[in-house]
Amino acid sequence: MTHAEPTAIFTRSWSLYDLITEHNYMFHREIYSGVEDLLKRRGHHENYRLLDLGCGNARYLAPCLKRRPPEAYEGVDLSEVALAEARGYLVELPCQVILTHGDLLKAVESTDKTWDVLFSGFAIHHLATDEKARFFRAAGRCLSEKGWLIMVDVVREENQDRESFLNDYLKCMREKWTQVPRDQLEQACAHVRDYDYPECFSTLRKMAEEAGLRSAHMISRQAQHHTLLFSRSALAEG
Ligand SMILES: C[S@@+](CC[C@H](N)C(=O)[O-])C[C@H]1O[C@@H](n2cnc3c(N)ncnc32)[C@H](O)[C@@H]1O
């Protein structure tokens, strides 16, 4: 799988994804409210450094970070259109902000920094299974001792195959995403059908465990959309 293809929809234009999220079809409101709560759980006086992999325009993470600012934020994405918008959304952050145009897997595998929070929202499902395992291994290497990997993503039910997941998800898109114009909805459906490779939670947990992240929590789920927290220590406390 090349990386240019799954991100083409985001590279060409960001407006379709914005429309989808403005109608909260992927539950960004509830999910990012939960992410903000998680960041607050790390303790108000503790500095933290956050790497955002597949940051997009950071529209929904930016307000969480404003209320719980990190010491340093770095976002990585293959879409320059999204990164240009991210600059605007992150402008008020009172910390160092670095935005890098590049592949998230390469970024996490090559970082020479230690991160307290690795965050990824709706991006990891674009990786092939072996790439996801590499992602977790790299996360295990660059997370600080008490670091957290917060992963927001679509997840398959246990024993549900990809075909069945896609049938359910596409059915839901066509029934519920009523405010998306028909041609754009079909464009979004084609993107999901061609490029979404979600895993089951047990698979992700096993990959994390093999990478030394022995604690795995499902923080929340809204339909297929999950917030997962991985860390080294059993308590998952910062
Ligand atoms: C669905 S958007 C999610 C944006 C944001 N994180 C959110 O939660 O709303 C997925 C983003 O991941 C990026 N992406 C997907 N695969 C990537 C890769 N291999 N390397 C870097 N960015 C990637 C896309 O360009 C897009 O901006």
Short mmCIF file of C-alpha atoms and ligand atoms in Angstrom, two decimals:
data_model
loop_
_atom_site.label_atom_id
_atom_site.label_comp_id
_atom_site.label_asym_id
_atom_site.label_seq_id
_atom_site.Cartn_x
_atom_site.Cartn_y
_atom_site.Cartn_z
CA MET A 1 0.00 0.00 0.00
CA THR A 2 1.40 3.45 -0.82
CA HIS A 3 0.67 6.31 1.51
CA ALA A 4 -0.32 8.81 -1.17
CA GLU A 5 -3.59 7.01 -1.91
CA PRO A 6 -5.29 6.79 1.50
CA THR A 7 -4.60 10.45 2.11
CA ALA A 8 -5.62 11.70 -1.36
CA ILE A 9 -9.05 12.71 -0.13
CA PHE A 10 -7.39 14.85 2.57
CA THR A 11 -4.66 16.20 0.28
CA ARG A 12 -7.07 17.47 -2.37
CA SER A 13 -9.44 19.21 -0.03
CA TRP A 14 -10.25 19.36 3.61
CA SER A 15 -13.82 20.67 3.20
CA LEU A 16 -15.56 17.27 2.98
CA TYR A 17 -14.01 16.05 6.26
CA ASP A 18 -14.89 19.39 7.88
CA LEU A 19 -18.51 18.97 6.76
CA ILE A 20 -18.64 15.43 8.19
CA THR A 21 -17.17 16.49 11.53
CA GLU A 22 -19.29 19.66 11.78
CA HIS A 23 -22.36 17.39 11.75
CA ASN A 24 -20.63 15.22 14.36
CA TYR A 25 -21.14 12.08 12.28
CA MET A 26 -17.91 10.57 13.66
CA PHE A 27 -18.61 11.76 17.23
CA HIS A 28 -15.74 14.27 17.38
CA ARG A 29 -17.63 16.29 20.02
CA GLU A 30 -17.86 13.44 22.54
CA ILE A 31 -14.47 11.95 21.61
CA TYR A 32 -12.44 15.13 21.98
CA SER A 33 -14.25 16.10 25.17
CA GLY A 34 -13.04 12.71 26.48
CA VAL A 35 -9.51 13.36 25.18
CA GLU A 36 -9.45 16.67 27.04
CA ASP A 37 -10.53 14.88 30.24
CA LEU A 38 -7.72 12.38 29.71
CA LEU A 39 -5.13 15.13 29.28
CA LYS A 40 -6.39 16.77 32.47
CA ARG A 41 -5.96 13.46 34.31
CA ARG A 42 -2.21 13.73 33.71
CA GLY A 43 -2.13 16.40 36.42
CA HIS A 44 -2.25 20.14 35.98
CA HIS A 45 1.27 20.92 37.04
CA GLU A 46 2.99 18.26 35.03
CA ASN A 47 4.61 19.38 31.81
CA TYR A 48 4.11 17.12 28.86
CA ARG A 49 5.25 16.86 25.26
CA LEU A 50 2.74 15.68 22.67
CA LEU A 51 3.29 14.19 19.20
CA ASP A 52 0.14 14.17 17.05
CA LEU A 53 0.37 11.59 14.25
CA GLY A 54 -2.00 12.27 11.35
CA CYS A 55 -2.92 15.61 12.92
CA GLY A 56 -4.98 16.85 9.95
CA ASN A 57 -5.98 20.45 10.65
CA ALA A 58 -5.94 19.77 14.44
CA ARG A 59 -9.30 21.52 14.62
CA TYR A 60 -10.66 19.38 17.45
CA LEU A 61 -7.47 18.74 19.42
CA ALA A 62 -6.47 22.42 19.42
CA PRO A 63 -9.17 23.56 21.91
CA CYS A 64 -8.25 20.67 24.27
CA LEU A 65 -4.62 21.73 24.13
CA LYS A 66 -5.49 25.38 24.77
CA ARG A 67 -7.15 24.32 28.02
CA ARG A 68 -4.38 21.86 28.97
CA PRO A 69 -1.33 23.22 27.13
CA PRO A 70 1.62 20.95 26.55
CA GLU A 71 5.19 22.14 26.82
CA ALA A 72 5.71 21.20 23.16
CA TYR A 73 3.38 20.10 20.36
CA GLU A 74 4.42 18.47 17.11
CA GLY A 75 1.93 17.47 14.40
CA VAL A 76 2.72 15.26 11.44
CA ASP A 77 0.56 14.81 8.35
CA LEU A 78 0.86 14.02 4.66
CA SER A 79 -1.69 16.68 3.69
CA GLU A 80 -0.19 20.13 3.23
CA VAL A 81 -3.69 21.62 2.92
CA ALA A 82 -4.52 20.29 6.38
CA LEU A 83 -1.22 21.45 7.86
CA ALA A 84 -1.78 24.99 6.55
CA GLU A 85 -5.13 25.03 8.37
CA ALA A 86 -3.58 23.50 11.48
CA ARG A 87 -1.26 26.50 11.74
CA GLY A 88 -4.36 28.68 12.18
CA TYR A 89 -6.10 26.42 14.70
CA LEU A 90 -2.96 26.07 16.84
CA VAL A 91 -1.87 29.71 16.69
CA GLU A 92 -2.96 30.54 20.24
CA LEU A 93 -1.15 27.63 21.88
CA PRO A 94 1.29 29.01 24.44
CA CYS A 95 3.99 26.50 23.55
CA GLN A 96 6.37 25.46 20.85
CA VAL A 97 4.41 24.19 17.81
CA ILE A 98 6.11 22.23 15.05
CA LEU A 99 4.16 21.01 12.01
CA THR A 100 5.87 18.48 9.80
CA HIS A 101 4.81 17.36 6.34
CA GLY A 102 5.52 13.64 6.24
CA ASP A 103 4.50 10.07 6.86
CA LEU A 104 3.42 9.32 10.42
CA LEU A 105 5.04 5.88 10.57
CA LYS A 106 8.38 7.25 9.43
CA ALA A 107 8.02 10.13 11.90
CA VAL A 108 7.38 7.92 14.92
CA GLU A 109 10.07 5.44 13.88
CA SER A 110 12.68 8.13 13.40
CA THR A 111 11.96 10.55 16.23
CA ASP A 112 14.94 11.01 18.55
CA LYS A 113 12.77 12.69 21.18
CA THR A 114 10.88 11.18 24.09
CA TRP A 115 7.15 11.94 24.17
CA ASP A 116 4.77 11.95 27.12
CA VAL A 117 1.70 11.70 24.93
CA LEU A 118 1.50 10.17 21.49
CA PHE A 119 -1.87 11.03 19.99
CA SER A 120 -3.41 9.76 16.79
CA GLY A 121 -6.96 10.52 15.62
CA PHE A 122 -8.56 8.44 12.85
CA ALA A 123 -5.29 7.75 11.01
CA ILE A 124 -3.86 4.41 12.13
CA HIS A 125 -6.60 2.41 10.36
CA HIS A 126 -4.98 3.46 7.07
CA LEU A 127 -1.88 1.41 7.90
CA ALA A 128 -1.51 -2.25 6.87
CA THR A 129 -1.42 -4.77 9.73
CA ASP A 130 2.39 -5.10 9.76
CA GLU A 131 2.70 -1.30 9.67
CA LYS A 132 0.41 -1.05 12.69
CA ALA A 133 2.70 -3.45 14.57
CA ARG A 134 5.68 -1.25 13.59
CA PHE A 135 3.74 1.79 14.79
CA PHE A 136 3.25 0.23 18.24
CA ARG A 137 6.91 -0.85 18.44
CA ALA A 138 8.01 2.69 17.63
CA ALA A 139 5.54 4.07 20.17
CA GLY A 140 6.94 1.72 22.81
CA ARG A 141 10.43 3.04 22.08
CA CYS A 142 9.72 6.79 22.11
CA LEU A 143 7.15 7.06 24.92
CA SER A 144 8.43 8.28 28.27
CA GLU A 145 8.22 5.87 31.22
CA LYS A 146 4.81 7.22 32.25
CA GLY A 147 3.84 8.11 28.71
CA TRP A 148 0.46 7.51 27.11
CA LEU A 149 -0.53 6.51 23.62
CA ILE A 150 -4.01 7.91 23.03
CA MET A 151 -5.49 6.38 19.93
CA VAL A 152 -8.82 7.48 18.50
CA ASP A 153 -9.91 5.25 15.66
CA VAL A 154 -12.49 3.00 14.08
CA VAL A 155 -12.25 -0.54 15.47
CA ARG A 156 -13.80 -3.81 14.29
CA GLU A 157 -15.86 -6.00 16.61
CA GLU A 158 -14.05 -9.16 17.77
CA ASN A 159 -14.40 -11.80 15.04
CA GLN A 160 -15.87 -9.30 12.60
CA ASP A 161 -14.05 -9.35 9.26
CA ARG A 162 -13.24 -6.24 7.24
CA GLU A 163 -15.99 -6.89 4.71
CA SER A 164 -18.65 -7.05 7.39
CA PHE A 165 -17.26 -3.94 9.11
CA LEU A 166 -17.35 -2.05 5.82
CA ASN A 167 -20.90 -3.16 5.05
CA ASP A 168 -22.10 -1.89 8.45
CA TYR A 169 -20.13 1.34 8.28
CA LEU A 170 -21.14 2.23 4.72
CA LYS A 171 -24.78 1.43 5.51
CA CYS A 172 -24.59 3.77 8.49
CA MET A 173 -22.95 6.52 6.40
CA ARG A 174 -25.65 6.28 3.72
CA GLU A 175 -28.48 6.24 6.29
CA LYS A 176 -27.24 8.79 8.82
CA TRP A 177 -24.90 11.25 7.06
CA THR A 178 -27.91 12.95 5.50
CA GLN A 179 -26.42 16.45 5.34
CA VAL A 180 -23.57 15.40 3.04
CA PRO A 181 -24.42 15.97 -0.65
CA ARG A 182 -24.91 12.67 -2.51
CA ASP A 183 -21.81 12.88 -4.74
CA GLN A 184 -19.56 13.81 -1.81
CA LEU A 185 -21.06 11.04 0.33
CA GLU A 186 -20.20 8.50 -2.36
CA GLN A 187 -16.66 9.96 -2.51
CA ALA A 188 -16.37 9.43 1.26
CA CYS A 189 -17.80 5.89 0.97
CA ALA A 190 -15.26 5.03 -1.76
CA HIS A 191 -12.44 6.31 0.46
CA VAL A 192 -13.60 4.10 3.35
CA ARG A 193 -14.09 1.04 1.12
CA ASP A 194 -10.66 1.39 -0.50
CA TYR A 195 -8.46 2.55 2.34
CA ASP A 196 -9.89 1.71 5.78
CA TYR A 197 -8.28 -1.30 7.45
CA PRO A 198 -9.49 -1.20 11.08
CA GLU A 199 -8.38 -3.91 13.51
CA CYS A 200 -10.15 -5.53 16.47
CA PHE A 201 -9.29 -4.19 19.93
CA SER A 202 -7.70 -7.54 20.87
CA THR A 203 -5.29 -7.26 17.89
CA LEU A 204 -4.30 -3.71 18.81
CA ARG A 205 -3.89 -4.72 22.47
CA LYS A 206 -1.63 -7.65 21.48
CA MET A 207 0.53 -5.42 19.27
CA ALA A 208 0.80 -2.88 22.09
CA GLU A 209 1.68 -5.59 24.62
CA GLU A 210 4.44 -6.93 22.37
CA ALA A 211 5.80 -3.39 22.21
CA GLY A 212 5.95 -3.15 26.02
CA LEU A 213 2.69 -1.21 26.40
CA ARG A 214 1.06 -3.73 28.71
CA SER A 215 -1.82 -1.61 29.85
CA ALA A 216 -4.66 -1.13 27.37
CA HIS A 217 -7.96 0.60 28.15
CA MET A 218 -10.99 1.25 26.04
CA ILE A 219 -11.81 4.73 27.32
CA SER A 220 -14.97 5.19 25.29
CA ARG A 221 -16.75 4.05 22.20
CA GLN A 222 -19.45 5.62 20.09
CA ALA A 223 -20.57 3.00 17.58
CA GLN A 224 -17.39 1.99 15.68
CA HIS A 225 -15.43 5.03 16.92
CA HIS A 226 -13.16 4.24 19.87
CA THR A 227 -10.80 6.06 22.20
CA LEU A 228 -8.04 3.74 23.41
CA LEU A 229 -5.30 4.38 25.93
CA PHE A 230 -2.07 2.37 25.97
CA SER A 231 0.74 2.71 28.49
CA ARG A 232 3.52 0.73 30.15
CA SER A 233 2.16 0.77 33.69
CA ALA A 234 -0.95 -1.02 34.80
CA LEU A 235 -2.57 2.05 36.30
CA ALA A 236 -2.23 4.17 33.17
CA GLU A 237 -1.75 7.19 35.42
CA GLY A 238 0.62 9.99 34.51
C1 LIG B 1 -9.56 11.36 9.17
S1 LIG B 1 -8.25 12.53 9.25
C2 LIG B 1 -8.13 12.79 11.00
C3 LIG B 1 -7.67 14.16 11.42
C4 LIG B 1 -7.65 14.41 12.90
N1 LIG B 1 -6.56 13.68 13.53
C5 LIG B 1 -8.97 14.05 13.55
O1 LIG B 1 -8.99 13.27 14.52
O2 LIG B 1 -10.02 14.56 13.13
C6 LIG B 1 -6.84 11.48 8.95
C7 LIG B 1 -5.57 12.27 8.75
O3 LIG B 1 -4.49 11.36 8.76
C8 LIG B 1 -3.60 11.71 7.72
N2 LIG B 1 -2.85 10.50 7.38
C9 LIG B 1 -3.31 9.28 7.01
N3 LIG B 1 -2.30 8.42 6.80
C10 LIG B 1 -1.16 9.11 7.07
C11 LIG B 1 0.22 8.77 7.04
N4 LIG B 1 0.64 7.54 6.71
N5 LIG B 1 1.11 9.71 7.40
C12 LIG B 1 0.70 10.97 7.75
N6 LIG B 1 -0.59 11.35 7.77
C13 LIG B 1 -1.51 10.43 7.44
C14 LIG B 1 -4.49 12.25 6.62
O4 LIG B 1 -3.78 13.09 5.72
C15 LIG B 1 -5.51 13.02 7.43
O5 LIG B 1 -5.12 14.34 7.64
#
